[in-house]
């Protein structure tokens, strides 16, 4: 019994930091909350990077990105930012590892859109139109659920009155002489 407990403790001691490291990655922190848009460029003057940053901060597009919960990550020469704020080197490297990037293309920037589920939705080299990003997001199942939640189709229920004269909204108790409701039929 002691050996089993010792073995379990050793396994937890080894596996604990590995599991915690996976949860600390930037994409893991975004999962379920926002849609990361990652731009990877070799230079800060890359035309794709400059255009997408301008599009992201442009007034009408900024509202569209915000409405779709998009977080902008940029990686330029191994220096990372999230929505214009610098990330530390460990977070940047964790983001690169999580995206499974091995070689950064020096000729063209790479644009990656990750859904709320953590899966890559767009993996594109070179310039991309924000409208293409918006249409991809709008076709995602999570975006459809969010839109449905924003517009309820059914009107709110009205309070039910009871046969026993109880308070509205609360079911009344059946008395001794009251007939019980027949049981519901089972579905096969």
CSV table of C-alpha atoms in Angstrom, one decimal:
chain,number,residue,atom,x,y,z
A,1,UNK,CA,0.0,0.0,0.0
A,2,UNK,CA,2.8,2.4,0.9
A,3,UNK,CA,4.6,1.7,-2.4
A,4,UNK,CA,1.4,2.4,-4.4
A,5,UNK,CA,1.0,5.7,-2.6
A,6,UNK,CA,4.6,6.6,-3.2
A,7,UNK,CA,4.3,5.8,-6.9
A,8,UNK,CA,1.2,7.9,-7.2
A,9,UNK,CA,2.8,10.8,-5.4
A,10,UNK,CA,5.9,10.6,-7.7
A,11,UNK,CA,3.7,10.5,-10.8
A,12,UNK,CA,1.7,13.6,-9.7
A,13,UNK,CA,5.0,15.4,-8.9
A,14,UNK,CA,6.2,14.8,-12.4
A,15,UNK,CA,2.9,15.3,-14.3
A,16,UNK,CA,1.7,18.3,-12.3
A,17,UNK,CA,4.1,20.9,-13.8
A,18,UNK,CA,3.6,19.5,-17.3
A,19,UNK,CA,-0.2,19.9,-17.0
A,20,UNK,CA,0.1,23.3,-15.5
A,21,UNK,CA,2.4,24.4,-18.3
A,22,UNK,CA,-0.2,23.4,-20.9
A,23,UNK,CA,-2.8,25.5,-19.2
A,24,UNK,CA,-0.5,28.6,-19.0
A,25,UNK,CA,-0.1,29.0,-22.8
A,26,UNK,CA,-1.7,32.0,-24.3
A,27,UNK,CA,-4.0,30.1,-26.6
A,28,UNK,CA,-5.2,27.9,-23.7
A,29,UNK,CA,-6.1,31.1,-21.7
A,30,UNK,CA,-8.1,32.4,-24.7
A,31,UNK,CA,-10.0,29.1,-25.2
A,32,UNK,CA,-13.7,29.7,-24.9
A,33,UNK,CA,-13.3,33.4,-24.3
A,34,UNK,CA,-12.0,34.9,-27.6
A,35,UNK,CA,-10.7,34.1,-31.1
A,36,UNK,CA,-7.0,34.8,-31.4
A,37,UNK,CA,-5.8,36.2,-34.7
A,38,UNK,CA,-2.0,35.7,-34.9
A,39,UNK,CA,0.2,37.5,-37.3
A,40,UNK,CA,3.8,36.2,-37.6
A,41,UNK,CA,6.2,38.4,-39.5
A,42,UNK,CA,10.0,38.7,-39.7
A,43,UNK,CA,10.0,42.5,-39.7
A,44,UNK,CA,7.8,45.2,-38.1
A,45,UNK,CA,7.5,46.8,-41.6
A,46,UNK,CA,6.1,43.7,-43.2
A,47,UNK,CA,3.3,44.9,-45.5
A,48,UNK,CA,0.8,42.2,-44.3
A,49,UNK,CA,1.5,43.1,-40.6
A,50,UNK,CA,1.2,46.8,-41.2
A,51,UNK,CA,-2.1,46.4,-43.2
A,52,UNK,CA,-3.7,44.1,-40.7
A,53,UNK,CA,-2.7,46.2,-37.7
A,54,UNK,CA,-4.2,49.2,-39.5
A,55,UNK,CA,-7.4,47.3,-40.3
A,56,UNK,CA,-7.6,46.0,-36.7
A,57,UNK,CA,-7.4,49.6,-35.3
A,58,UNK,CA,-9.5,51.2,-38.0
A,59,UNK,CA,-12.8,52.4,-36.5
A,60,UNK,CA,-15.5,50.3,-38.4
A,61,UNK,CA,-13.2,47.2,-38.4
A,62,UNK,CA,-12.3,47.6,-34.8
A,63,UNK,CA,-16.0,47.4,-33.8
A,64,UNK,CA,-16.4,44.3,-36.0
A,65,UNK,CA,-13.3,42.6,-34.4
A,66,UNK,CA,-14.6,43.5,-30.9
A,67,UNK,CA,-18.1,42.2,-31.6
A,68,UNK,CA,-16.5,38.9,-32.7
A,69,UNK,CA,-14.2,38.7,-29.6
A,70,UNK,CA,-11.0,38.7,-31.7
A,71,UNK,CA,-7.7,39.1,-29.8
A,72,UNK,CA,-4.8,40.2,-32.0
A,73,UNK,CA,-1.4,38.5,-31.4
A,74,UNK,CA,1.6,39.7,-33.3
A,75,UNK,CA,5.0,37.9,-33.3
A,76,UNK,CA,7.7,40.0,-35.0
A,77,UNK,CA,11.2,38.5,-34.9
A,78,UNK,CA,10.4,36.4,-31.8
A,79,UNK,CA,8.9,39.4,-29.9
A,80,UNK,CA,5.2,38.9,-29.1
A,81,UNK,CA,2.4,41.3,-28.4
A,82,UNK,CA,-1.3,40.8,-27.5
A,83,UNK,CA,-3.6,43.6,-28.5
A,84,UNK,CA,-0.5,46.0,-28.6
A,85,UNK,CA,0.8,45.1,-25.2
A,86,UNK,CA,4.2,43.3,-25.0
A,87,UNK,CA,4.3,39.6,-23.9
A,88,UNK,CA,7.2,38.1,-22.1
A,89,UNK,CA,9.6,35.8,-23.9
A,90,UNK,CA,8.2,32.6,-22.3
A,91,UNK,CA,4.6,33.4,-23.4
A,92,UNK,CA,5.8,34.2,-26.9
A,93,UNK,CA,7.7,30.9,-27.1
A,94,UNK,CA,4.8,29.0,-25.7
A,95,UNK,CA,2.5,30.5,-28.4
A,96,UNK,CA,5.0,29.5,-31.1
A,97,UNK,CA,5.2,26.0,-29.7
A,98,UNK,CA,1.5,25.7,-29.4
A,99,UNK,CA,1.1,26.7,-33.0
A,100,UNK,CA,3.7,24.2,-34.0
A,101,UNK,CA,5.7,26.7,-36.0
A,102,UNK,CA,9.1,25.4,-36.9
A,103,UNK,CA,10.4,27.9,-39.4
A,104,UNK,CA,9.3,31.5,-39.8
A,105,UNK,CA,8.9,32.6,-43.4
A,106,UNK,CA,11.1,35.6,-44.1
A,107,UNK,CA,9.3,36.5,-47.3
A,108,UNK,CA,5.7,36.6,-46.3
A,109,UNK,CA,3.9,37.0,-43.0
A,110,UNK,CA,1.7,34.2,-41.8
A,111,UNK,CA,-1.9,34.9,-40.5
A,112,UNK,CA,-3.5,32.3,-38.3
A,113,UNK,CA,-7.1,32.5,-36.9
A,114,UNK,CA,-7.9,30.2,-34.0
A,115,UNK,CA,-11.4,29.6,-32.9
A,116,UNK,CA,-12.8,29.6,-29.4
A,117,UNK,CA,-12.4,25.8,-29.5
A,118,UNK,CA,-8.6,26.1,-29.9
A,119,UNK,CA,-8.6,24.8,-33.5
A,120,UNK,CA,-7.0,26.7,-36.5
A,121,UNK,CA,-9.6,28.1,-38.8
A,122,UNK,CA,-7.4,30.1,-41.1
A,123,UNK,CA,-3.7,29.5,-41.9
A,124,UNK,CA,-2.8,32.0,-44.6
A,125,UNK,CA,0.5,33.3,-46.0
A,126,UNK,CA,0.5,36.9,-47.1
A,127,UNK,CA,-2.2,39.7,-47.0
A,128,UNK,CA,-5.7,38.8,-46.1
A,129,UNK,CA,-8.9,40.9,-46.3
A,130,UNK,CA,-10.6,41.5,-42.9
A,131,UNK,CA,-13.9,40.6,-44.6
A,132,UNK,CA,-12.6,37.1,-45.2
A,133,UNK,CA,-11.8,36.8,-41.5
A,134,UNK,CA,-15.2,38.1,-40.5
A,135,UNK,CA,-17.0,35.6,-42.9
A,136,UNK,CA,-14.9,32.7,-41.5
A,137,UNK,CA,-15.8,33.7,-37.9
A,138,UNK,CA,-19.5,34.1,-38.8
A,139,UNK,CA,-19.6,30.6,-40.2
A,140,UNK,CA,-18.2,29.0,-37.0
A,141,UNK,CA,-20.7,27.1,-34.8
A,142,UNK,CA,-19.8,29.2,-31.7
A,143,UNK,CA,-20.6,32.4,-33.6
A,144,UNK,CA,-24.0,31.0,-34.5
A,145,UNK,CA,-24.7,30.1,-30.9
A,146,UNK,CA,-23.7,33.6,-29.7
A,147,UNK,CA,-26.0,35.2,-32.3
A,148,UNK,CA,-28.8,32.9,-31.2
A,149,UNK,CA,-28.2,33.8,-27.6
A,150,UNK,CA,-28.3,37.5,-28.4
A,151,UNK,CA,-31.7,37.3,-30.2
A,152,UNK,CA,-34.1,35.1,-28.2
A,153,UNK,CA,-36.8,33.7,-30.5
A,154,UNK,CA,-39.3,32.7,-27.9
A,155,UNK,CA,-41.2,35.2,-25.8
A,156,UNK,CA,-40.8,34.9,-22.1
A,157,UNK,CA,-43.2,32.6,-20.3
A,158,UNK,CA,-46.1,34.0,-18.4
A,159,UNK,CA,-46.7,32.9,-14.8
A,160,UNK,CA,-49.0,29.9,-14.5
A,161,UNK,CA,-52.0,29.9,-12.2
A,162,UNK,CA,-52.9,26.9,-10.2
A,163,UNK,CA,-56.1,25.0,-10.0
A,164,UNK,CA,-56.0,25.0,-6.2
A,165,UNK,CA,-56.0,28.8,-6.0
A,166,UNK,CA,-52.4,29.0,-4.9
A,167,UNK,CA,-50.0,31.8,-5.7
A,168,UNK,CA,-49.3,32.4,-9.5
A,169,UNK,CA,-46.1,30.8,-10.7
A,170,UNK,CA,-46.1,28.1,-8.1
A,171,UNK,CA,-47.7,24.7,-8.6
A,172,UNK,CA,-50.5,23.8,-6.2
A,173,UNK,CA,-50.6,20.7,-4.1
A,174,UNK,CA,-53.1,18.0,-5.0
A,175,UNK,CA,-55.4,17.3,-2.1
A,176,UNK,CA,-56.5,13.9,-0.9
A,177,UNK,CA,-59.6,14.0,-3.1
A,178,UNK,CA,-57.9,15.4,-6.2
A,179,UNK,CA,-57.2,13.1,-9.1
A,180,UNK,CA,-53.5,12.6,-10.0
A,181,UNK,CA,-52.4,13.4,-13.5
A,182,UNK,CA,-51.8,10.4,-15.7
A,183,UNK,CA,-48.2,9.5,-16.2
A,184,UNK,CA,-46.5,10.7,-19.4
A,185,UNK,CA,-45.9,8.2,-22.2
A,186,UNK,CA,-42.4,7.0,-22.7
A,187,UNK,CA,-40.6,7.7,-25.9
A,188,UNK,CA,-38.7,4.9,-27.6
